[in-house]
Coordinates of C-alpha atoms and ligand atoms in Angstrom, one line a residue:
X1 CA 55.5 -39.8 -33.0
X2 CA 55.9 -36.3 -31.4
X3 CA 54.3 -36.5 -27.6
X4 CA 50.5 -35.1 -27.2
X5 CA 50.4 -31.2 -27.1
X6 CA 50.2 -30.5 -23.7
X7 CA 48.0 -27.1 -23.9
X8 CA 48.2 -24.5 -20.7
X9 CA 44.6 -24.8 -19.2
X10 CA 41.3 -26.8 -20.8
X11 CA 38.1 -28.2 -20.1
X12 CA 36.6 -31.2 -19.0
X13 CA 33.3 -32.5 -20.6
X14 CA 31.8 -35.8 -19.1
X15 CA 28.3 -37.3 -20.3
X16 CA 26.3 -35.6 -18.1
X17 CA 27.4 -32.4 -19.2
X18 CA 26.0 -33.4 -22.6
X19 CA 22.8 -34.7 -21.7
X20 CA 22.2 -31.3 -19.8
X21 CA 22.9 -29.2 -22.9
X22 CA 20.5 -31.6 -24.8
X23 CA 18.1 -32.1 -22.9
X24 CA 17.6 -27.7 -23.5
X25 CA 17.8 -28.4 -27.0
X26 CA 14.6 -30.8 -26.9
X27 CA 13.2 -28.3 -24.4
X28 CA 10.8 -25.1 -25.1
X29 CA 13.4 -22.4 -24.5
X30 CA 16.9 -22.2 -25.9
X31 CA 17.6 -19.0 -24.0
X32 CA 15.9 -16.5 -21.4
X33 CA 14.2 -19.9 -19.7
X34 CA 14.3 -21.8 -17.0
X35 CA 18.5 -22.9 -16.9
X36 CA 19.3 -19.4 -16.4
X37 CA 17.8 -18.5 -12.8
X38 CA 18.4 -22.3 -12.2
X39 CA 22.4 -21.6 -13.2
X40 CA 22.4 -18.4 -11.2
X41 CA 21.1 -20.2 -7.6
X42 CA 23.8 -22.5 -7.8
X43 CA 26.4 -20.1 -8.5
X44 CA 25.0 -17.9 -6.0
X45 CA 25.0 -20.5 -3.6
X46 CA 29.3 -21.5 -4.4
X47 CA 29.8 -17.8 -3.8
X48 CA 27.8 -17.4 -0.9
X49 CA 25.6 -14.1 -2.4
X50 CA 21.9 -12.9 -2.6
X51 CA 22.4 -12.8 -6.4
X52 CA 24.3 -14.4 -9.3
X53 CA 23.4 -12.3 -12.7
X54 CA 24.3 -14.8 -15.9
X55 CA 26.1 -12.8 -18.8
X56 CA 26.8 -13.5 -22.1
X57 CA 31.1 -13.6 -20.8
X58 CA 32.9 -12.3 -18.3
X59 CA 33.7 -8.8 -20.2
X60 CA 30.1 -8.3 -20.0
X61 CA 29.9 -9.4 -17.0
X62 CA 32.7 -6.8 -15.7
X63 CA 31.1 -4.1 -17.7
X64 CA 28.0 -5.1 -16.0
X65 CA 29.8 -4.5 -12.6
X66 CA 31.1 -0.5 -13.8
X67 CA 27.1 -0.2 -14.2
X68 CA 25.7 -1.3 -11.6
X69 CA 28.5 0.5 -9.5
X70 CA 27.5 3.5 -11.2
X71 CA 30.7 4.7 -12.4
X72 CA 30.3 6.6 -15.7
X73 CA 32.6 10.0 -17.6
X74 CA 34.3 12.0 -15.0
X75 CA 35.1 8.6 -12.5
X76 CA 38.5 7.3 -12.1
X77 CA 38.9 3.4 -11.4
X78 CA 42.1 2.1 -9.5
X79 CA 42.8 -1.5 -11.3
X80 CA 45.9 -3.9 -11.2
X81 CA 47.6 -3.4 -14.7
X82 CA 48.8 -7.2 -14.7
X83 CA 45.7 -8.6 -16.0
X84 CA 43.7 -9.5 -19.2
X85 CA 42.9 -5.9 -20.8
X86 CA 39.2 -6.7 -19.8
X87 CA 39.7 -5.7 -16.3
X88 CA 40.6 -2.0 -17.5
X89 CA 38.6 -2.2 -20.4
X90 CA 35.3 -2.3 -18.8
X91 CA 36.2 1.0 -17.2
X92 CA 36.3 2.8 -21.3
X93 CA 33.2 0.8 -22.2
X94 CA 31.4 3.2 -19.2
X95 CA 33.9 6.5 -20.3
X96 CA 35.8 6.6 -17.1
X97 CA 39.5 6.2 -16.7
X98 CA 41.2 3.3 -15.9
X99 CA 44.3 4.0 -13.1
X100 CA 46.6 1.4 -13.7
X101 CA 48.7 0.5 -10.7
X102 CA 51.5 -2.1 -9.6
X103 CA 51.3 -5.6 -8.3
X104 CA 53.4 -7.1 -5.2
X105 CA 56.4 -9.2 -6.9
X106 CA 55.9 -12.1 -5.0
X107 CA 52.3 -12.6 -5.9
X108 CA 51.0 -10.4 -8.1
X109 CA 48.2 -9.3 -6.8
X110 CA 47.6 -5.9 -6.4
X111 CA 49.8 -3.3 -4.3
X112 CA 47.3 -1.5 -2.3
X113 CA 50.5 1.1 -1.7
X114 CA 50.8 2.2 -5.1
X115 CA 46.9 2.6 -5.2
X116 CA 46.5 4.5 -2.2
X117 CA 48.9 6.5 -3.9
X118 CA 47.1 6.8 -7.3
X119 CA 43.7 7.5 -5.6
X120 CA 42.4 11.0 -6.3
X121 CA 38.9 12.8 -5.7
X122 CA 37.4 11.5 -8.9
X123 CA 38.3 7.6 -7.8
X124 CA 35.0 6.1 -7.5
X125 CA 35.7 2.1 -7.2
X126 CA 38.6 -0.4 -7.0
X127 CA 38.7 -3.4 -8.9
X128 CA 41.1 -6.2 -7.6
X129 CA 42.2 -9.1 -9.9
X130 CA 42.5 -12.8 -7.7
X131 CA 46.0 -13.4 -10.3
X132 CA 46.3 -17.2 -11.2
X133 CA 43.3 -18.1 -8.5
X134 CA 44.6 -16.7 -5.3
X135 CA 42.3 -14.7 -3.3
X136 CA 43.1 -11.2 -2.8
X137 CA 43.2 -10.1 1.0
X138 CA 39.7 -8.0 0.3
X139 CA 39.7 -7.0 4.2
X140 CA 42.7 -4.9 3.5
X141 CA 41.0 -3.1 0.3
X142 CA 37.7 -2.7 2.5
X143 CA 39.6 -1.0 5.2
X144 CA 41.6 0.9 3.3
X145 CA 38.9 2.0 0.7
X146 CA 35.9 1.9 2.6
X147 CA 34.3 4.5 0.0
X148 CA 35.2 3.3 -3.3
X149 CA 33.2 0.7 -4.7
X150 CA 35.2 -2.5 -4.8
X151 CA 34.6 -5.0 -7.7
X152 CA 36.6 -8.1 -7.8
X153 CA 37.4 -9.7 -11.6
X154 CA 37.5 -13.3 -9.8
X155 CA 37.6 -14.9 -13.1
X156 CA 40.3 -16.8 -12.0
X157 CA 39.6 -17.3 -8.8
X158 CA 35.9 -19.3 -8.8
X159 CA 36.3 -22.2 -6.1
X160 CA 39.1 -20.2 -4.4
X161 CA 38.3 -18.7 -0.8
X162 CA 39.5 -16.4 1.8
X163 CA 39.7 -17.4 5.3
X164 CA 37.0 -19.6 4.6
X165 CA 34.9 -17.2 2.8
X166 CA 34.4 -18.1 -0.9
X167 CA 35.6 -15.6 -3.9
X168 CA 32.1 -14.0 -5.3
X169 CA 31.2 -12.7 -1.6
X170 CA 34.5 -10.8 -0.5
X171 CA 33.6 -8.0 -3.0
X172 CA 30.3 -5.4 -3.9
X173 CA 30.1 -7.6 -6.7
X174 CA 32.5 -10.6 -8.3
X175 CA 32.5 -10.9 -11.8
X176 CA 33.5 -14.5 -13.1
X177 CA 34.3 -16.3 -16.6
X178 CA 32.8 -19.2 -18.1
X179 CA 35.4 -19.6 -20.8
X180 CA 36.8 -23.1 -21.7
X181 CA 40.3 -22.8 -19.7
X182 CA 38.3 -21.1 -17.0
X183 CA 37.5 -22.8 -13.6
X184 CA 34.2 -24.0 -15.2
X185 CA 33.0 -23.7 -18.7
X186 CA 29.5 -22.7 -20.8
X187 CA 31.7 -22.4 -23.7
X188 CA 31.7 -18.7 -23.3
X189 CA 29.7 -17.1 -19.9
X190 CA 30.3 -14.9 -17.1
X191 CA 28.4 -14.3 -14.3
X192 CA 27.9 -10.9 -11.1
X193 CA 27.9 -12.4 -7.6
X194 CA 26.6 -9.6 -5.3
X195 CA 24.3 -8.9 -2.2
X196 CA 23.2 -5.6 -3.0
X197 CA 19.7 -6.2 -4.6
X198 CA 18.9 -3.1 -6.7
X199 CA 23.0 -3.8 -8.5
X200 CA 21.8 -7.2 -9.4
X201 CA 18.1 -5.6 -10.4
X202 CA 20.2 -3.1 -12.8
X203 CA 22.6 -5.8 -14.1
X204 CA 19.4 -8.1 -14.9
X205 CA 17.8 -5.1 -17.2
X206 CA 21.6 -4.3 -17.9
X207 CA 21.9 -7.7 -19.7
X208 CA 18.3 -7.5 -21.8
X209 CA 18.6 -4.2 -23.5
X210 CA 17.3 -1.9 -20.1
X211 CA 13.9 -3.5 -20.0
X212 CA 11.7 -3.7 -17.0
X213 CA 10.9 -7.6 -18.3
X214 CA 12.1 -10.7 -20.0
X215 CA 10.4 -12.8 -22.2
X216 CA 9.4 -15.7 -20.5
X217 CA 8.4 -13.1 -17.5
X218 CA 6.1 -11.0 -20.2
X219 CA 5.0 -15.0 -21.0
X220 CA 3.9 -15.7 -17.4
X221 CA 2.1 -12.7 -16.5
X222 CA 0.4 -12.9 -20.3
X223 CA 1.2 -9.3 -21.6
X224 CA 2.9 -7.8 -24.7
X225 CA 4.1 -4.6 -23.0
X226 CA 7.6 -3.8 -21.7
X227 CA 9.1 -0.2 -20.5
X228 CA 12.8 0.2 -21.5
X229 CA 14.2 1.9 -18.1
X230 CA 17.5 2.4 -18.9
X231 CA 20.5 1.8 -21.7
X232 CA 21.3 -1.8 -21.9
X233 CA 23.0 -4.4 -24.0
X234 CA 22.0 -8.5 -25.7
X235 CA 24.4 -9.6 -22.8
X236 CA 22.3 -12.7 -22.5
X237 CA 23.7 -16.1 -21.4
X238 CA 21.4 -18.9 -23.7
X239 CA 19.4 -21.6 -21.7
X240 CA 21.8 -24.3 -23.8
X241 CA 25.0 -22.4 -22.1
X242 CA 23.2 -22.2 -18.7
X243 CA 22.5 -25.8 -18.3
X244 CA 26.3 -27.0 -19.3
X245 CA 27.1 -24.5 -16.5
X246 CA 24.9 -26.2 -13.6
X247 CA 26.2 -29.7 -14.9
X248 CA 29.9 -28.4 -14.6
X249 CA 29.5 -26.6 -11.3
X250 CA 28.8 -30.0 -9.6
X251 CA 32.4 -30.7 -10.1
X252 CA 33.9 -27.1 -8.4
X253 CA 35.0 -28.7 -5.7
X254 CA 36.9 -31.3 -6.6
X255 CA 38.4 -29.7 -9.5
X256 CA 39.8 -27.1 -7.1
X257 CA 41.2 -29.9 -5.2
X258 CA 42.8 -31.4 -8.2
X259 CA 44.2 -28.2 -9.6
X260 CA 46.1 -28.1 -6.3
X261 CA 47.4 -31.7 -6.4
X262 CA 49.4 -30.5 -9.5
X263 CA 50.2 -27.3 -8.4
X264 CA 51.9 -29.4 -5.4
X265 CA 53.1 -31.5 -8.0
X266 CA 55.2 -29.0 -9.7
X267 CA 55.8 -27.3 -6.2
X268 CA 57.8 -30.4 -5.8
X269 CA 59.4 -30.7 -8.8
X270 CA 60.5 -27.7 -9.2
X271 CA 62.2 -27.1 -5.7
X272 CA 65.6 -28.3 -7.3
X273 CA 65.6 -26.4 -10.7
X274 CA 67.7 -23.5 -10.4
X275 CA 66.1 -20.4 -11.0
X276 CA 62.9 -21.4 -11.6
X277 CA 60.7 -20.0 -8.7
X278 CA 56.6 -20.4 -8.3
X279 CA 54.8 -17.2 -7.2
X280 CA 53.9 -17.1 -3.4
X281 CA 51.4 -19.2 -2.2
X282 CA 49.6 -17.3 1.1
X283 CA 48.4 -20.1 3.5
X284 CA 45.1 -18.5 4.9
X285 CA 43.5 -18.9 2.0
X286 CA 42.3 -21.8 -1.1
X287 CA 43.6 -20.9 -4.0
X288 CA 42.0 -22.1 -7.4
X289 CA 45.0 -22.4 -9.1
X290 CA 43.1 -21.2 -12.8
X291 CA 46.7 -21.0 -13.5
X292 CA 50.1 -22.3 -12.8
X293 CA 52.6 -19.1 -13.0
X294 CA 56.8 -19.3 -12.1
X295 CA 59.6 -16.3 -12.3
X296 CA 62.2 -17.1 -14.6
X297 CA 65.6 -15.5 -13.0
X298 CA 68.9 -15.4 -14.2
X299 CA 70.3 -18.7 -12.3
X300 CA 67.7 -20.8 -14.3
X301 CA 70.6 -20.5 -17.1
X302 CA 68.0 -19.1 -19.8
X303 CA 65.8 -16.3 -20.5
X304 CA 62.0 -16.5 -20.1
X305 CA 61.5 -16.5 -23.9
X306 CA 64.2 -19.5 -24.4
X307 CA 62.5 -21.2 -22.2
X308 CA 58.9 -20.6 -23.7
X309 CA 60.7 -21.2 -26.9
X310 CA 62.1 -24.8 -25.5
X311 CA 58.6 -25.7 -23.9
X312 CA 57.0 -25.2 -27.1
X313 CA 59.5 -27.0 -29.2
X314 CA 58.4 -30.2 -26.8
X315 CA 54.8 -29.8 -27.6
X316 CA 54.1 -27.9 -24.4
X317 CA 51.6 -25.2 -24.3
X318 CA 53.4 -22.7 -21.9
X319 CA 52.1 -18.9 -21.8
X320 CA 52.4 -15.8 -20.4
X321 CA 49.6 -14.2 -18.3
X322 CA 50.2 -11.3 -18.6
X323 CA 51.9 -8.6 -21.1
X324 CA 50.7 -5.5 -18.4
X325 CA 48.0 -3.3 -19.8
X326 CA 49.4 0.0 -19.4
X327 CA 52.2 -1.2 -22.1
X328 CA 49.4 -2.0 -24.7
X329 CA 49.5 0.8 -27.2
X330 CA 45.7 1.3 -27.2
X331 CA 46.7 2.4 -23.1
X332 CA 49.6 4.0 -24.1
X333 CA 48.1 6.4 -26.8
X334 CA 44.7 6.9 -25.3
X335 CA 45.6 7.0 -21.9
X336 CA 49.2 8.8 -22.0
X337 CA 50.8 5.0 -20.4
X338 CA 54.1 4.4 -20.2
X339 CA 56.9 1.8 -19.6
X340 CA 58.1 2.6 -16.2
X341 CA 54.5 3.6 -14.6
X342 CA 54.8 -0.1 -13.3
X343 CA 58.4 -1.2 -12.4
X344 CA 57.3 -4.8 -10.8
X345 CA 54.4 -5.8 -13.3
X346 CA 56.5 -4.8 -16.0
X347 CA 59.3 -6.4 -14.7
X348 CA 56.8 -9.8 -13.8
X349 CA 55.7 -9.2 -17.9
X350 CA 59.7 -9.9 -18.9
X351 CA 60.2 -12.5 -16.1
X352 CA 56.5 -15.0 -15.9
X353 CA 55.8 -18.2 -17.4
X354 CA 52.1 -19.7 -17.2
X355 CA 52.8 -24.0 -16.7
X356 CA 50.3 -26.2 -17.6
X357 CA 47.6 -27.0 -15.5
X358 CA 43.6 -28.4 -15.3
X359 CA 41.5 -31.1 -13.3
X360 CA 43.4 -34.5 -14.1
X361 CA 46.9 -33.9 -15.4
X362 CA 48.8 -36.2 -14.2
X363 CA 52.1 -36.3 -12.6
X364 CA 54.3 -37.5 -15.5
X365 CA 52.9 -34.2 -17.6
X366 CA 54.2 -32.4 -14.6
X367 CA 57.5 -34.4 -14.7
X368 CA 57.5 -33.6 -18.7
X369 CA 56.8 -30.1 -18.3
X370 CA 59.4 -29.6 -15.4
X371 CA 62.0 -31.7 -17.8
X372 CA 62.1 -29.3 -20.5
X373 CA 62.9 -26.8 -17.8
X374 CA 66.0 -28.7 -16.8
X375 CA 68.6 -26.7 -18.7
Ligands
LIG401 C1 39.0 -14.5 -18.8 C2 39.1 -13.2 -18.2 C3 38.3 -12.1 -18.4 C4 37.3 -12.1 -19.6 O1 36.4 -13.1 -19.6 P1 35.7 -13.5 -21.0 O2 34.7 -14.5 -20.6 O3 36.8 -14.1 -21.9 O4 35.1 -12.3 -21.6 C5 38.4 -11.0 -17.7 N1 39.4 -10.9 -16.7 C6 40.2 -11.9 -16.5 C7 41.3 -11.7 -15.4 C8 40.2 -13.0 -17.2 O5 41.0 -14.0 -16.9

């Protein structure tokens, strides 16, 4: 019998996560009740914000952000290019351009260089990607964009922190996924950490089609009548999602600290396999470790995509996060893109290889995963 498909990231469900989600079911309210403000206090509370707004996912939730940030046609918004095309979408959903800049080779997190560079009158925010879960050093992009608007896509990075300082309050506003290989799961969510009080006020109409109520507020104060204020969207996270996302946030912690157990694990391992090199892990801050990511180079004996090829053929779920966005031919064609803009992400997008890893994978998956590197 083949071994058990070892996929890159999933989620973990226990019983109280089920009783949670039915206990909304036999409830009054299956969405826009109670498990949505009670969702957003505990998030706001792991973050350390004001305000957690619950979205529908974390596109929404980063097109939310570009809102609330007020960037609209005309804007310019620096983001890393070696990250899921949601990052930079977000910016066409609000008709402003993306900028698309390089990442440091050694982590991949954004090079602050090449956006200072790219800045120009009409930049109006940063956004910074935390890349596999590490925290990106946000007192650097504070200091040296104190006038853009920065939003963070931390949807990797939820239970990661930075000097102490949790991801989801480093930022104007943090935008986070809820998505089954993310951190923690509602199936699909995404949530806006921020401490500014009228962003989160314009993300909560944002979400519920730019009105001036909800329904269970409209309920409680036993009127009919609602103003529409301004454009918005059905960006609405359901009651049923909500509550699965309170009974899975009791576990961040320890799920972060399990994440890192592996990652050590394969740290470990892989210090003797030639050529086969994890990305830099900075020591002043917690990383989340959403995902597992090594450089492929030359002495490892293969190429990247022999080696995804051999991990696959052993029933190993291996992946590569990420193909960089300027190369996608929407970018290229729409936004004039082209290969060379980027040298390190593209070079990264040849070169990475996404491992397995998620809360309670033990140490002889590592030891498989590391074997069918062994060339
Ligand atoms: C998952 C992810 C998103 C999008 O989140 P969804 O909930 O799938 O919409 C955006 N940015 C990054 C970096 C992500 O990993």
């Amino acid at each position: 019998m083949p071994p058990e498909f070892l996929p890159y990231g999933r989620q973990t469900i226990d019983d109280d996560d089920i009783q949670a989600v039915a206990d909304v079911l036999r409830g009054a309210w299956l969405t826009t009740g109670p498990a949505v403000p009670a969702f957003e206090k505990v998030l706001a509370e792991a973050a350390g914000t004001q305000h957690a707004v619950a979205l529908s996912n974390g596109t929404a939730a980063l097109h939310a952000a570009m809102v609330a940030a007020g960037v609209g046609p005309g804007d310019e918004v620096l983001v890393p290019t070696l990250t899921f095309a949601a990052s930079a979408n977000a910016v066409l959903y609000v008709g402003a351009r993306p900028v698309l800049c390089d990442v440091h080779p050694d982590t991949l997190l954004l090079d602050l260089d090449d956006a200072e560079a790219k800045r120009t009158p009409a930049t109006k925010a940063i956004v910074t990607v935390d890349f596999a879960g590490q925290a990106v050093d946000a007192d650097a992009v504070r200091s040296r964009f104190p006038d853009l608007v920065y939003i963070s896509d931390g949807c990797h990075a939820l239970g990661a922190s930075l000097h102490g300082q949790p991801v989801g309050s480093l930022a104007d506003l943090t935008c986070f996924s809820f998505h089954p290989v993310k951190p923690v799961t509602t199936g699909e969510g995404g949530a806006v950490t921020t401490d500014n009080e009228a962003m989160a006020a314009r993300m909560r109409r944002f979400r519920n089609h730019g009105l001036d109520s909800d329904h269970r507020q409209r309920q409680a104060s036993k009127t009919v009548f609602y103003d529409m204020i301004d454009l918005g969207y059905n960006y609405r996270l359901t009651d049923i999602q909500a509550a699965l996302g309170t009974s899975q946030m009791r576990h961040l912690q320890h799920w972060t600290e399990d994440r890192n157990r592996v990652a050590r694990a394969y740290d470990a391992a892989l210090a003797d396999v030639a050529g086969i090199e994890p990305l830099v892990q900075l020591d002043d801050r917690v990383h989340a470790f959403h995902l597992y990511v090594v450089r492929v180079a030359p002495e490892s004996g293969r190429s990247r995509d022999d080696h995804l090829a051999a991990l696959r053929e052993a029933g190993i779920g291996a992946n590569v996060h990420y193909r960089p966005v300027h190369l996608h031919s929407h970018y290229q064609r729409e936004l004039g893109t082209a290969p060379g803009d980027c040298p390190n992400a593209e070079h990264a997008g040849e070169t990475i290889l996404t491992l397995p890893i998620f809360p309670g994978m033990s140490e002889d998956d590592v030891a498989r995963v590391v074997k069918a590197l062994h060339v």
